[in-house]
Amino acid sequence: MSRILIAARTNPEGFATLFRAELPEHEVVTTLPDDGAPTPYVVVGLPPPGLLASRTGLEVIVSTNAGVEQLLASGEVPDGVPVVRMVDPGLRAGMVEWVAGRVLSWHRNLFAYLDQQAEGHWAQLPEVLAAERIVTVLGAGALGGPVATMLASLGFVVRTWSRTPRTVPGCTGFAGRDALDDAVASADVLVNLLPATAQTIDLIDHGLLSRMRSGGLLVNAGRGSAVVDADLLCALDDGSLGAAALDVFRQEPLPADHPFWRHPRIFITPHSAAITHPRTSVAVMAETIRRHERGEPLVNVVDRARGY
Ligand code: NAP
């Protein structure tokens, strides 16, 4: 009876109940009995200090998050133990909806009409066809790929940018650092869905934002570390950017005195774009454990050297 420790910070008992239904032959616990028995599986987002390093018989770390930079940086992950990151239909659906909401709100002038409504002002603004707008999606992975597909299905001209060449149907793919400027050139909307790594930190600076068509929209649901905050404010103030919809920040929660809170062209959500839904995610995590026990290769294993 292999043991699964659920160390998720949010709703561990909810996750445990679903795991017990999926894997009734396993022992599912939310706190470890003091019996020294091996714990081959730990389900965790950000582990409390000592949780992983001290486990005996640890075989697989199952991350409740898609982004694993904090897990890797914790220094808790023992060498040689695979980390499987979260790739599931609930997360994908959440991200597709959230980005659709931001891009369409900006594209159809909702942000500007809210300002007009506040003043009781009736005036039609110019409406542009989606086919006349270029959207660049940074990241073409489990989330960036479906987001790009959704945007293309709405009629936008969509480009993706990834580390290695990726094909997303209906989109033009760019790959590698040297292709970044071309991927962003004249874009109306820039959507960031990159992981936080040494290569993606500070990637979105004033120089990159200036490559876009002036007055455009930045959408960041990847990680806050990709954006140089001061450069974003500067680009909004000098008009090279029109608005920003931000879900992720360098420091979370966003500090109360951060200028983003009060900027009239910045729209903030509290890292809620795509949350891990227990019902969809437990089915995926249980399948990871079944695969491991069948001796099959795991999927969505984090490459620690790459950092994602
Ligand atoms: P993923 O499947 O690993 O995809 C990552 C994409 O980024 C891949 O296309 C990858 O290129 C590309 N990439 C990585 N490093 C790059 C670099 N240096 N240059 C160019 N492209 C690079 O990850 P995912 O599941 O789509 O998730 C992406 C990120 O979304 C997560 O890491 C997390 O930070 C964020 N996220 C946010 C929320 C939220 O609620 N806001 C929720 C979930 C996830 P290759 O295809 O060549 O590998």
XYZ file of C-alpha atoms and ligand atoms in Angstrom:
356
model
C 0.000 0.000 0.000
C 2.071 2.942 -1.264
C 1.726 6.185 0.602
C 0.781 9.493 -1.001
C 1.378 12.626 1.070
C -0.846 15.534 0.092
C 1.101 18.652 1.099
C -0.918 21.148 -0.940
C -1.411 24.392 1.016
C -4.950 24.930 -0.203
C -7.668 22.376 0.461
C -5.441 19.341 1.201
C -8.415 17.312 2.508
C -10.361 18.006 -0.688
C -7.443 16.742 -2.764
C -7.034 13.712 -0.466
C -10.675 12.689 -0.796
C -10.409 12.733 -4.583
C -7.099 10.820 -4.510
C -8.651 8.115 -2.316
C -11.426 7.695 -4.895
C -8.925 7.535 -7.779
C -6.363 5.301 -6.066
C -8.208 3.251 -3.401
C -5.300 0.835 -3.047
C -3.011 3.639 -1.824
C -2.681 5.211 1.597
C -3.468 8.911 1.200
C -2.446 11.177 4.093
C -2.329 14.928 4.672
C 0.037 14.702 7.652
C 2.727 12.081 7.940
C 2.356 9.397 10.598
C 5.545 9.147 12.667
C 6.192 5.548 11.575
C 9.226 6.001 9.303
C 7.440 4.154 6.484
C 8.477 5.161 2.948
C 6.499 7.899 1.192
C 7.010 7.412 -2.550
C 4.703 10.251 -3.658
C 4.411 13.825 -2.430
C 1.801 16.131 -3.954
C 2.930 19.688 -3.326
C 3.150 23.241 -4.657
C 5.673 25.001 -2.436
C 6.985 22.602 0.230
C 7.473 23.723 3.828
C 11.165 23.553 4.820
C 12.308 19.983 5.442
C 9.261 18.317 3.921
C 10.938 16.749 0.889
C 14.584 16.511 1.854
C 13.759 14.341 4.878
C 11.379 11.888 3.141
C 12.461 8.281 2.881
C 11.625 6.321 -0.253
C 10.591 9.399 -2.248
C 10.084 8.398 -5.905
C 8.041 11.160 -7.568
C 7.199 14.752 -6.628
C 3.846 15.676 -8.148
C 3.554 19.458 -8.423
C 0.152 21.058 -8.003
C 1.453 24.031 -10.018
C 2.413 24.481 -13.668
C 5.183 26.894 -12.690
C 7.836 25.168 -10.578
C 10.450 27.891 -10.082
C 9.692 28.241 -6.362
C 9.718 24.473 -5.848
C 13.110 24.190 -7.576
C 14.488 27.236 -5.756
C 13.410 25.833 -2.373
C 16.470 23.591 -2.352
C 14.136 20.856 -1.105
C 14.024 18.680 -4.223
C 16.444 15.755 -3.817
C 18.708 14.949 -6.767
C 17.371 12.242 -9.029
C 13.739 12.498 -7.923
C 11.555 13.508 -10.891
C 9.235 16.487 -10.552
C 6.072 16.290 -12.642
C 4.504 19.695 -13.250
C 0.787 20.375 -13.555
C -0.676 20.104 -17.037
C -4.427 19.613 -16.877
C -7.633 20.562 -18.690
C -8.900 22.791 -15.862
C -5.774 24.948 -15.843
C -5.848 25.144 -19.637
C -9.527 26.168 -19.735
C -8.971 28.789 -17.034
C -6.054 30.381 -18.857
C -7.813 30.372 -22.234
C -10.842 32.102 -20.657
C -8.782 34.651 -18.758
C -6.682 35.695 -21.749
C -9.775 35.749 -24.001
C -11.453 38.089 -21.501
C -8.516 40.513 -21.390
C -7.769 40.583 -25.099
C -11.416 40.962 -26.141
C -12.101 43.621 -23.499
C -9.245 45.727 -24.837
C -9.928 44.921 -28.500
C -13.609 45.972 -28.155
C -12.761 49.108 -26.121
C -14.350 47.917 -22.865
C -11.629 49.538 -20.751
C -12.151 52.861 -22.552
C -15.964 52.573 -22.369
C -15.724 52.040 -18.589
C -13.980 55.409 -18.378
C -16.712 56.973 -20.526
C -19.435 55.383 -18.393
C -17.898 56.853 -15.248
C -18.351 60.274 -16.828
C -21.771 59.546 -18.362
C -20.217 60.168 -21.769
C -21.751 58.588 -24.934
C -19.316 58.339 -27.868
C -18.550 55.450 -30.193
C -14.865 54.635 -30.429
C -13.260 53.198 -33.584
C -13.836 49.428 -33.818
C -11.149 47.326 -35.502
C -11.535 43.846 -36.979
C -9.688 41.073 -35.152
C -8.082 40.214 -38.486
C -6.434 43.650 -38.380
C -4.784 42.991 -35.013
C -1.533 41.083 -34.413
C -1.231 39.146 -31.156
C 2.105 37.671 -30.096
C 2.040 34.900 -27.493
C 5.330 34.359 -25.662
C 5.409 30.644 -24.844
C 3.805 27.961 -26.970
C 3.525 25.222 -24.383
C 0.639 23.600 -22.515
C -0.971 27.019 -21.925
C 0.498 29.275 -24.627
C -0.422 26.814 -27.367
C -4.166 26.620 -26.564
C -4.286 30.381 -25.916
C -2.771 31.024 -29.353
C -5.235 28.590 -30.943
C -8.172 30.347 -29.256
C -6.986 33.785 -30.398
C -6.516 32.526 -33.969
C -10.030 31.039 -33.891
C -11.362 34.532 -33.029
C -9.698 35.851 -36.176
C -6.610 37.571 -34.756
C -3.309 37.315 -36.592
C -1.363 35.232 -34.075
C 2.360 34.678 -33.626
C 3.964 32.424 -31.047
C 7.474 32.589 -29.652
C 9.171 29.640 -27.977
C 12.653 28.368 -27.144
C 12.515 25.600 -29.741
C 10.421 25.651 -32.941
C 6.737 24.841 -32.244
C 3.857 24.533 -34.657
C 0.514 25.887 -33.480
C -2.120 25.548 -36.219
C -3.233 28.893 -37.624
C -0.294 30.754 -36.056
C 3.154 31.834 -37.210
C 5.897 30.395 -35.026
C 9.107 32.157 -34.011
C 11.795 30.462 -31.924
C 14.916 31.491 -30.074
C 16.259 34.726 -28.643
C 17.328 36.071 -32.025
C 13.726 35.859 -33.312
C 12.139 37.706 -30.374
C 12.245 41.188 -31.888
C 10.640 39.948 -35.106
C 7.987 38.040 -33.153
C 6.973 41.222 -31.318
C 7.427 43.744 -34.160
C 4.208 45.751 -34.726
C 2.160 43.497 -32.418
C -1.003 45.079 -31.010
C -1.126 42.652 -28.089
C 1.702 40.855 -26.289
C 0.664 37.884 -24.132
C 3.278 36.443 -21.768
C 2.945 32.756 -20.877
C 6.600 31.978 -20.282
C 7.894 30.191 -17.181
C 10.176 32.035 -14.742
C 13.735 31.011 -15.570
C 17.131 32.686 -15.751
C 16.464 33.239 -19.473
C 13.041 34.856 -19.131
C 13.770 37.274 -16.280
C 13.454 40.958 -17.322
C 12.658 39.901 -20.899
C 9.797 42.376 -21.271
C 11.541 45.724 -20.988
C 10.998 49.113 -22.578
C 12.955 48.084 -25.664
C 10.690 45.089 -26.315
C 7.484 47.015 -25.567
C 8.636 49.703 -28.014
C 8.672 47.065 -30.763
C 4.881 46.824 -30.496
C 2.457 49.048 -32.355
C 1.965 52.090 -30.076
C -1.051 52.039 -27.788
C -1.214 48.231 -27.562
C -1.947 45.833 -24.715
C 0.418 43.780 -22.547
C -1.151 40.696 -20.965
C 0.977 38.960 -18.334
C -0.187 35.664 -16.874
C 3.215 33.923 -16.964
C 5.319 35.276 -14.132
C 5.981 38.781 -12.830
C 9.756 38.370 -13.126
C 9.495 38.582 -16.934
C 8.436 42.236 -16.783
C 10.629 45.175 -15.779
C 8.071 47.091 -13.696
C 9.634 50.532 -14.158
C 9.853 49.994 -17.942
C 6.186 48.990 -18.096
C 5.172 52.204 -16.295
C 7.420 54.221 -18.597
C 5.930 52.584 -21.726
C 2.397 53.331 -20.496
C 3.306 56.903 -19.714
C 5.044 57.608 -23.038
C 2.223 55.959 -25.028
C 4.242 53.110 -26.519
C 1.818 50.892 -24.600
C -1.895 51.605 -24.111
C -2.811 49.233 -21.280
C -1.640 46.237 -19.282
C -3.645 43.345 -17.831
C -1.534 41.739 -15.127
C -2.206 38.577 -13.125
C 1.327 37.921 -11.821
C 3.843 40.160 -10.105
C 7.425 40.169 -8.891
C 6.127 40.194 -5.330
C 2.807 38.554 -4.481
C 0.545 39.719 -3.006
C 1.310 42.967 -4.843
C 2.499 45.382 -2.106
C -0.086 47.991 -1.124
C 2.213 50.868 -2.110
C 3.067 49.484 -5.560
C 2.314 52.058 -8.309
C 0.551 49.392 -10.426
C -2.428 49.546 -8.043
C -3.224 53.137 -8.896
C -2.329 53.260 -12.577
C -5.477 53.963 -14.619
C -4.337 51.758 -17.530
C -3.273 48.729 -15.491
C -5.861 46.027 -14.765
C -4.944 43.705 -11.925
C -6.110 40.227 -10.926
C -4.597 38.360 -7.940
C -2.833 35.433 -9.673
C -6.216 33.949 -10.422
C -6.008 33.467 -14.208
C -5.733 29.692 -14.010
C -6.075 27.888 -10.714
C -5.572 24.181 -10.068
C -9.049 22.675 -9.842
C -8.995 19.545 -7.629
C -11.422 17.549 -9.770
C -9.525 17.828 -13.057
C -6.033 17.928 -11.592
C -6.352 14.878 -9.340
C -7.315 12.722 -12.331
C -4.077 13.841 -14.024
C -1.917 13.413 -10.901
C -3.352 9.948 -10.212
C -2.504 8.937 -13.765
C 1.091 10.065 -13.150
C 1.272 7.671 -10.192
C -0.312 4.846 -12.206
C 2.166 5.397 -15.054
C 5.068 5.296 -12.617
C 3.794 2.057 -11.099
C 3.287 0.494 -14.550
C 6.922 1.329 -15.279
C 5.993 3.730 -18.110
C 7.896 6.968 -18.751
C 6.446 9.948 -16.894
C 5.136 12.896 -18.896
C 5.547 16.622 -18.159
C 8.686 15.997 -16.128
C 10.522 19.208 -15.249
C 13.932 19.622 -16.848
C 15.868 21.019 -13.905
C 18.689 22.385 -16.034
C 16.186 24.351 -18.141
C 14.186 25.370 -15.087
C 10.742 24.429 -16.427
P 5.168 24.875 -20.707
O 4.225 23.887 -21.288
O 6.445 24.388 -20.117
O 5.488 25.950 -21.845
C 6.459 26.920 -21.671
C 6.706 27.592 -23.006
O 7.660 28.638 -22.820
C 7.298 26.634 -24.042
O 6.763 26.883 -25.315
C 8.779 26.985 -23.994
O 9.512 26.719 -25.190
C 8.707 28.467 -23.758
N 9.966 28.955 -23.210
C 10.571 28.629 -22.046
N 11.744 29.266 -21.917
C 11.889 30.010 -23.031
C 12.900 30.876 -23.507
N 14.014 31.103 -22.798
N 12.736 31.464 -24.700
C 11.619 31.237 -25.436
N 10.620 30.412 -25.056
C 10.760 29.817 -23.860
O 4.462 25.741 -19.566
P 2.889 26.066 -19.420
O 2.188 24.950 -18.763
O 2.405 26.564 -20.740
O 2.942 27.249 -18.356
C 3.645 28.441 -18.642
C 3.743 29.293 -17.397
O 2.467 29.862 -17.096
C 4.098 28.559 -16.108
O 5.475 28.308 -16.025
C 3.634 29.529 -15.054
O 4.682 30.437 -14.761
C 2.493 30.277 -15.733
N 1.184 29.958 -15.129
C 0.453 30.983 -14.619
C -0.801 30.737 -14.069
C -1.649 31.858 -13.552
O -2.688 31.605 -12.932
N -1.281 33.096 -13.807
C -1.277 29.423 -14.010
C -0.512 28.409 -14.539
C 0.731 28.680 -15.095
P 9.648 25.213 -25.749
O 8.260 24.860 -26.257
O 10.650 25.312 -26.812
O 10.064 24.378 -24.563
